[in-house]
Amino acid sequence: MNTARDLAIVALDLAQDQRVEQGELSLALAAAEVFDLLDAGALTLAEDRITPNAQAPTGDRLLDEAATALVRQEPYESVEDWLWRRGRGLSAAYVADLEQAGTRPRGPRFSLRAAPAAPVDAAARQRAEERWTSHEPLLTALGAAAGVGLNEKDDAEDGSEALTDDTAATVLAALGNAVMELEAVRQRRAIEDAAFDNVWRGF
C-alpha cells in the first residue's frame, strides 16, 4: 500500500474542485512516507524519534529515496524534523514522478503546474479513489492535513479519530504541529509585508 502516492493522486487529480497548497501537501506527503516506510519495515518509531532499519528496496523510487535520506546516527531525528527536511519541495517531486510515469495529474489548479489535462493511470487512480471514497482513516487524515476535504455530501470526519494506534497518533500530531507552524509563518509574513507597504505609502 503506497499511501504517499495515493495521497498525491487524491490531492492532484481527484480533488478537482479544491486548490492545494504546496507546503501543506509536501508536509503531508512526508508524513505519508513515514507510514509507507513503517509498513515496509524500513524504520520504527521510538516515541517521536525515527529509527532506521536495514535498507531494502521498496520498489518505489521516491520511497527508496526517502529511506536513503533517513538519519542513521543517534539520537536520530524527530518526526517533525523529518517532515520539514524531507517535505521541502516534495509535492513538486511527486508531480514530476507522476508525469514521468505518464500519469500526469489533471488538475491545472495546482500551483506547481499549469499543464494540459491528462488522466492518471487507471489502476493507480482506482486504488486511490477507493481508499478516499471509502473514508479510509489514514488517507483521509493525511488529506485533511493537506487541505483536501471530502465532498460535503459525505459529511465525514477527517479520519484522525478512527486512528487509535500510538504510532499513527505520533506522526499525525507532528504533522498537525508542522501545518500550524507553516500557517503561522505565512501570517507573520503577511503582517510584515503589510507593514512594509504602509511604510512606503508614507513617503
PDB file of C-alpha atoms in Angstrom:
ATOM      1  CA  MET A   1       0.000   0.000   0.000  1.00  0.00           C
ATOM      2  CA  ASN A   2       1.584   3.253  -1.157  1.00  0.00           C
ATOM      3  CA  THR A   3      -0.120   5.923   0.883  1.00  0.00           C
ATOM      4  CA  ALA A   4       2.136   8.757  -0.289  1.00  0.00           C
ATOM      5  CA  ARG A   5       1.403   8.107  -3.961  1.00  0.00           C
ATOM      6  CA  ASP A   6      -2.303   7.674  -3.261  1.00  0.00           C
ATOM      7  CA  LEU A   7      -2.315  10.981  -1.390  1.00  0.00           C
ATOM      8  CA  ALA A   8      -0.613  12.690  -4.322  1.00  0.00           C
ATOM      9  CA  ILE A   9      -3.256  11.336  -6.703  1.00  0.00           C
ATOM     10  CA  VAL A  10      -6.072  12.397  -4.392  1.00  0.00           C
ATOM     11  CA  ALA A  11      -4.689  15.914  -3.991  1.00  0.00           C
ATOM     12  CA  LEU A  12      -3.632  16.457  -7.597  1.00  0.00           C
ATOM     13  CA  ASP A  13      -6.244  14.520  -9.537  1.00  0.00           C
ATOM     14  CA  LEU A  14      -9.338  13.580  -7.561  1.00  0.00           C
ATOM     15  CA  ALA A  15      -9.956  16.801  -5.654  1.00  0.00           C
ATOM     16  CA  GLN A  16     -10.683  18.773  -8.796  1.00  0.00           C
ATOM     17  CA  ASP A  17     -12.715  21.485  -7.068  1.00  0.00           C
ATOM     18  CA  GLN A  18     -10.063  22.348  -4.483  1.00  0.00           C
ATOM     19  CA  ARG A  19      -6.792  24.239  -4.619  1.00  0.00           C
ATOM     20  CA  VAL A  20      -3.993  22.517  -2.754  1.00  0.00           C
ATOM     21  CA  GLU A  21      -1.175  24.487  -1.150  1.00  0.00           C
ATOM     22  CA  GLN A  22       2.302  23.176  -1.909  1.00  0.00           C
ATOM     23  CA  GLY A  23       3.556  23.489   1.673  1.00  0.00           C
ATOM     24  CA  GLU A  24       0.772  21.561   3.375  1.00  0.00           C
ATOM     25  CA  LEU A  25       0.804  18.859   0.711  1.00  0.00           C
ATOM     26  CA  SER A  26       4.581  18.462   0.964  1.00  0.00           C
ATOM     27  CA  LEU A  27       4.379  18.016   4.738  1.00  0.00           C
ATOM     28  CA  ALA A  28       1.530  15.513   4.413  1.00  0.00           C
ATOM     29  CA  LEU A  29       3.432  13.550   1.748  1.00  0.00           C
ATOM     30  CA  ALA A  30       6.463  13.345   4.045  1.00  0.00           C
ATOM     31  CA  ALA A  31       4.188  12.009   6.794  1.00  0.00           C
ATOM     32  CA  ALA A  32       2.666   9.505   4.372  1.00  0.00           C
ATOM     33  CA  GLU A  33       6.164   8.295   3.524  1.00  0.00           C
ATOM     34  CA  VAL A  34       6.761   7.599   7.212  1.00  0.00           C
ATOM     35  CA  PHE A  35       3.727   5.301   7.230  1.00  0.00           C
ATOM     36  CA  ASP A  36       4.841   3.608   3.996  1.00  0.00           C
ATOM     37  CA  LEU A  37       8.363   3.044   5.332  1.00  0.00           C
ATOM     38  CA  LEU A  38       6.939   1.710   8.596  1.00  0.00           C
ATOM     39  CA  ASP A  39       4.843  -0.717   6.569  1.00  0.00           C
ATOM     40  CA  ALA A  40       7.920  -1.737   4.557  1.00  0.00           C
ATOM     41  CA  GLY A  41       9.947  -2.330   7.725  1.00  0.00           C
ATOM     42  CA  ALA A  42      12.437   0.373   6.770  1.00  0.00           C
ATOM     43  CA  LEU A  43      12.009   2.241  10.052  1.00  0.00           C
ATOM     44  CA  THR A  44      10.470   2.091  13.509  1.00  0.00           C
ATOM     45  CA  LEU A  45       9.415   4.830  15.893  1.00  0.00           C
ATOM     46  CA  ALA A  46      10.801   5.171  19.411  1.00  0.00           C
ATOM     47  CA  GLU A  47       8.437   7.735  20.893  1.00  0.00           C
ATOM     48  CA  ASP A  48       8.798  10.568  18.360  1.00  0.00           C
ATOM     49  CA  ARG A  49      12.200   9.500  17.000  1.00  0.00           C
ATOM     50  CA  ILE A  50      12.607   7.766  13.634  1.00  0.00           C
ATOM     51  CA  THR A  51      14.894   4.756  13.975  1.00  0.00           C
ATOM     52  CA  PRO A  52      16.042   3.407  10.595  1.00  0.00           C
ATOM     53  CA  ASN A  53      16.306  -0.301   9.896  1.00  0.00           C
ATOM     54  CA  ALA A  54      18.425  -2.052   7.297  1.00  0.00           C
ATOM     55  CA  GLN A  55      17.682  -0.608   3.872  1.00  0.00           C
ATOM     56  CA  ALA A  56      15.738  -2.785   1.459  1.00  0.00           C
ATOM     57  CA  PRO A  57      14.282  -1.681  -1.881  1.00  0.00           C
ATOM     58  CA  THR A  58      10.589  -0.873  -1.697  1.00  0.00           C
ATOM     59  CA  GLY A  59      10.018  -0.929  -5.439  1.00  0.00           C
ATOM     60  CA  ASP A  60       9.108   2.759  -5.418  1.00  0.00           C
ATOM     61  CA  ARG A  61      11.732   5.315  -6.440  1.00  0.00           C
ATOM     62  CA  LEU A  62      10.609   8.105  -4.127  1.00  0.00           C
ATOM     63  CA  LEU A  63      10.184   5.802  -1.126  1.00  0.00           C
ATOM     64  CA  ASP A  64      13.641   4.332  -1.726  1.00  0.00           C
ATOM     65  CA  GLU A  65      14.944   7.903  -1.856  1.00  0.00           C
ATOM     66  CA  ALA A  66      13.187   8.633   1.434  1.00  0.00           C
ATOM     67  CA  ALA A  67      14.665   5.532   3.073  1.00  0.00           C
ATOM     68  CA  THR A  68      18.142   6.546   1.940  1.00  0.00           C
ATOM     69  CA  ALA A  69      17.615  10.015   3.403  1.00  0.00           C
ATOM     70  CA  LEU A  70      16.863   8.752   6.930  1.00  0.00           C
ATOM     71  CA  VAL A  71      19.270   9.972   9.627  1.00  0.00           C
ATOM     72  CA  ARG A  72      21.251   6.930  10.754  1.00  0.00           C
ATOM     73  CA  GLN A  73      23.101   8.355  13.750  1.00  0.00           C
ATOM     74  CA  GLU A  74      21.765   8.696  17.278  1.00  0.00           C
ATOM     75  CA  PRO A  75      19.825  10.459  18.652  1.00  0.00           C
ATOM     76  CA  TYR A  76      18.186  10.095  15.238  1.00  0.00           C
ATOM     77  CA  GLU A  77      15.578  12.545  14.004  1.00  0.00           C
ATOM     78  CA  SER A  78      12.192  13.528  15.357  1.00  0.00           C
ATOM     79  CA  VAL A  79       9.163  13.020  13.154  1.00  0.00           C
ATOM     80  CA  GLU A  80       8.548  16.762  12.947  1.00  0.00           C
ATOM     81  CA  ASP A  81      12.155  17.474  11.948  1.00  0.00           C
ATOM     82  CA  TRP A  82      11.796  14.815   9.242  1.00  0.00           C
ATOM     83  CA  LEU A  83       8.616  16.428   7.931  1.00  0.00           C
ATOM     84  CA  TRP A  84      10.359  19.768   7.482  1.00  0.00           C
ATOM     85  CA  ARG A  85      13.536  18.316   5.974  1.00  0.00           C
ATOM     86  CA  ARG A  86      12.014  15.696   3.703  1.00  0.00           C
ATOM     87  CA  GLY A  87       8.966  17.796   2.907  1.00  0.00           C
ATOM     88  CA  ARG A  88      10.902  20.597   1.258  1.00  0.00           C
ATOM     89  CA  GLY A  89       9.772  20.537  -2.385  1.00  0.00           C
ATOM     90  CA  LEU A  90       8.255  17.060  -2.019  1.00  0.00           C
ATOM     91  CA  SER A  91       4.971  17.946  -3.716  1.00  0.00           C
ATOM     92  CA  ALA A  92       6.936  19.000  -6.810  1.00  0.00           C
ATOM     93  CA  ALA A  93       8.831  15.699  -6.731  1.00  0.00           C
ATOM     94  CA  TYR A  94       5.583  13.720  -6.730  1.00  0.00           C
ATOM     95  CA  VAL A  95       4.135  15.806  -9.562  1.00  0.00           C
ATOM     96  CA  ALA A  96       7.291  15.197 -11.601  1.00  0.00           C
ATOM     97  CA  ASP A  97       7.232  11.487 -10.778  1.00  0.00           C
ATOM     98  CA  LEU A  98       3.618  11.136 -11.883  1.00  0.00           C
ATOM     99  CA  GLU A  99       4.428  12.968 -15.092  1.00  0.00           C
ATOM    100  CA  GLN A 100       7.485  10.817 -15.752  1.00  0.00           C
ATOM    101  CA  ALA A 101       5.391   7.689 -15.310  1.00  0.00           C
ATOM    102  CA  GLY A 102       2.872   9.004 -17.809  1.00  0.00           C
ATOM    103  CA  THR A 103       0.287   9.605 -15.115  1.00  0.00           C
ATOM    104  CA  ARG A 104       0.278  13.379 -15.055  1.00  0.00           C
ATOM    105  CA  PRO A 105      -2.391  14.814 -12.751  1.00  0.00           C
ATOM    106  CA  ARG A 106      -5.261  16.532 -14.491  1.00  0.00           C
ATOM    107  CA  GLY A 107      -5.795  19.489 -12.218  1.00  0.00           C
ATOM    108  CA  PRO A 108      -4.281  22.743 -13.537  1.00  0.00           C
ATOM    109  CA  ARG A 109      -5.408  24.481 -10.333  1.00  0.00           C
ATOM    110  CA  PHE A 110      -2.340  23.132  -8.513  1.00  0.00           C
ATOM    111  CA  SER A 111       0.159  25.950  -8.433  1.00  0.00           C
ATOM    112  CA  LEU A 112       3.153  23.767  -9.321  1.00  0.00           C
ATOM    113  CA  ARG A 113       1.930  23.071 -12.827  1.00  0.00           C
ATOM    114  CA  ALA A 114      -0.405  24.538 -15.379  1.00  0.00           C
ATOM    115  CA  ALA A 115      -0.178  21.518 -17.646  1.00  0.00           C
ATOM    116  CA  PRO A 116      -2.886  20.351 -20.045  1.00  0.00           C
ATOM    117  CA  ALA A 117      -5.330  17.798 -18.712  1.00  0.00           C
ATOM    118  CA  ALA A 118      -4.060  14.227 -18.697  1.00  0.00           C
ATOM    119  CA  PRO A 119      -5.554  11.231 -16.864  1.00  0.00           C
ATOM    120  CA  VAL A 120      -3.812   9.449 -14.038  1.00  0.00           C
ATOM    121  CA  ASP A 121      -3.109   5.772 -14.710  1.00  0.00           C
ATOM    122  CA  ALA A 122      -6.441   3.972 -14.347  1.00  0.00           C
ATOM    123  CA  ALA A 123      -5.314   1.302 -11.880  1.00  0.00           C
ATOM    124  CA  ALA A 124      -3.463   3.775  -9.637  1.00  0.00           C
ATOM    125  CA  ARG A 125      -6.360   6.219  -9.732  1.00  0.00           C
ATOM    126  CA  GLN A 126      -8.884   3.490  -8.920  1.00  0.00           C
ATOM    127  CA  ARG A 127      -6.881   2.348  -5.902  1.00  0.00           C
ATOM    128  CA  ALA A 128      -6.544   5.884  -4.563  1.00  0.00           C
ATOM    129  CA  GLU A 129     -10.179   6.659  -5.271  1.00  0.00           C
ATOM    130  CA  GLU A 130     -11.380   3.529  -3.475  1.00  0.00           C
ATOM    131  CA  ARG A 131      -9.390   4.415  -0.381  1.00  0.00           C
ATOM    132  CA  TRP A 132     -10.547   8.011  -0.498  1.00  0.00           C
ATOM    133  CA  THR A 133     -14.254   7.463  -1.123  1.00  0.00           C
ATOM    134  CA  SER A 134     -14.392   4.680   1.478  1.00  0.00           C
ATOM    135  CA  HIS A 135     -13.050   7.238   4.004  1.00  0.00           C
ATOM    136  CA  GLU A 136     -10.030   5.075   4.785  1.00  0.00           C
ATOM    137  CA  PRO A 137      -8.912   6.723   8.054  1.00  0.00           C
ATOM    138  CA  LEU A 138      -5.207   7.190   7.357  1.00  0.00           C
ATOM    139  CA  LEU A 139      -5.565   8.624   3.860  1.00  0.00           C
ATOM    140  CA  THR A 140      -8.469  10.803   4.992  1.00  0.00           C
ATOM    141  CA  ALA A 141      -6.472  12.226   7.913  1.00  0.00           C
ATOM    142  CA  LEU A 142      -3.467  12.971   5.707  1.00  0.00           C
ATOM    143  CA  GLY A 143      -5.698  14.543   3.084  1.00  0.00           C
ATOM    144  CA  ALA A 144      -7.325  16.770   5.691  1.00  0.00           C
ATOM    145  CA  ALA A 145      -3.891  17.948   6.857  1.00  0.00           C
ATOM    146  CA  ALA A 146      -3.005  18.766   3.255  1.00  0.00           C
ATOM    147  CA  GLY A 147      -6.197  20.803   2.914  1.00  0.00           C
ATOM    148  CA  VAL A 148      -8.062  18.254   0.828  1.00  0.00           C
ATOM    149  CA  GLY A 149     -11.546  17.630   2.202  1.00  0.00           C
ATOM    150  CA  LEU A 150     -14.150  15.073   1.295  1.00  0.00           C
ATOM    151  CA  ASN A 151     -17.238  16.211  -0.545  1.00  0.00           C
ATOM    152  CA  GLU A 152     -19.736  17.944   1.697  1.00  0.00           C
ATOM    153  CA  LYS A 153     -22.315  15.290   0.909  1.00  0.00           C
ATOM    154  CA  ASP A 154     -20.041  12.696   2.517  1.00  0.00           C
ATOM    155  CA  ASP A 155     -20.276  14.573   5.835  1.00  0.00           C
ATOM    156  CA  ALA A 156     -17.229  12.696   7.133  1.00  0.00           C
ATOM    157  CA  GLU A 157     -14.719  13.492   9.844  1.00  0.00           C
ATOM    158  CA  ASP A 158     -11.073  13.957   8.934  1.00  0.00           C
ATOM    159  CA  GLY A 159     -10.342  10.354   9.887  1.00  0.00           C
ATOM    160  CA  SER A 160      -7.887  11.025  12.682  1.00  0.00           C
ATOM    161  CA  GLU A 161     -10.297   9.969  15.428  1.00  0.00           C
ATOM    162  CA  ALA A 162     -10.522   6.492  13.898  1.00  0.00           C
ATOM    163  CA  LEU A 163      -6.753   6.047  14.213  1.00  0.00           C
ATOM    164  CA  THR A 164      -6.086   4.841  17.745  1.00  0.00           C
ATOM    165  CA  ASP A 165      -2.613   3.395  17.167  1.00  0.00           C
ATOM    166  CA  ASP A 166       0.086   5.252  19.138  1.00  0.00           C
ATOM    167  CA  THR A 167       2.418   5.362  16.147  1.00  0.00           C
ATOM    168  CA  ALA A 168      -0.242   6.878  13.904  1.00  0.00           C
ATOM    169  CA  ALA A 169      -1.125   9.378  16.602  1.00  0.00           C
ATOM    170  CA  THR A 170       2.524  10.424  16.949  1.00  0.00           C
ATOM    171  CA  VAL A 171       3.006  11.004  13.225  1.00  0.00           C
ATOM    172  CA  LEU A 172      -0.305  12.814  12.771  1.00  0.00           C
ATOM    173  CA  ALA A 173       0.337  15.022  15.812  1.00  0.00           C
ATOM    174  CA  ALA A 174       3.713  16.040  14.383  1.00  0.00           C
ATOM    175  CA  LEU A 175       2.055  16.740  11.035  1.00  0.00           C
ATOM    176  CA  GLY A 176      -0.608  18.875  12.687  1.00  0.00           C
ATOM    177  CA  ASN A 177       2.046  20.882  14.530  1.00  0.00           C
ATOM    178  CA  ALA A 178       4.035  21.431  11.343  1.00  0.00           C
ATOM    179  CA  VAL A 179       0.974  22.562   9.395  1.00  0.00           C
ATOM    180  CA  MET A 180       0.038  25.031  12.147  1.00  0.00           C
ATOM    181  CA  GLU A 181       3.603  26.359  12.227  1.00  0.00           C
ATOM    182  CA  LEU A 182       3.568  26.800   8.455  1.00  0.00           C
ATOM    183  CA  GLU A 183       0.343  28.796   8.662  1.00  0.00           C
ATOM    184  CA  ALA A 184       1.774  30.912  11.484  1.00  0.00           C
ATOM    185  CA  VAL A 185       4.804  31.722   9.333  1.00  0.00           C
ATOM    186  CA  ARG A 186       2.517  32.740   6.469  1.00  0.00           C
ATOM    187  CA  GLN A 187       0.525  35.029   8.752  1.00  0.00           C
ATOM    188  CA  ARG A 188       3.670  36.675  10.138  1.00  0.00           C
ATOM    189  CA  ARG A 189       4.951  37.297   6.618  1.00  0.00           C
ATOM    190  CA  ALA A 190       1.611  38.760   5.556  1.00  0.00           C
ATOM    191  CA  ILE A 191       1.663  41.141   8.545  1.00  0.00           C
ATOM    192  CA  GLU A 192       5.278  42.134   7.841  1.00  0.00           C
ATOM    193  CA  ASP A 193       4.542  42.691   4.155  1.00  0.00           C
ATOM    194  CA  ALA A 194       1.504  44.812   5.017  1.00  0.00           C
ATOM    195  CA  ALA A 195       3.555  46.881   7.466  1.00  0.00           C
ATOM    196  CA  PHE A 196       6.269  47.373   4.844  1.00  0.00           C
ATOM    197  CA  ASP A 197       3.691  48.550   2.305  1.00  0.00           C
ATOM    198  CA  ASN A 198       2.279  51.020   4.836  1.00  0.00           C
ATOM    199  CA  VAL A 199       5.745  52.473   5.441  1.00  0.00           C
ATOM    200  CA  TRP A 200       6.272  53.054   1.719  1.00  0.00           C
ATOM    201  CA  ARG A 201       2.867  54.694   1.381  1.00  0.00           C
ATOM    202  CA  GLY A 202       4.019  57.249   3.974  1.00  0.00           C
ATOM    203  CA  PHE A 203       6.740  58.560   1.684  1.00  0.00           C
TER     204      PHE A 203
END
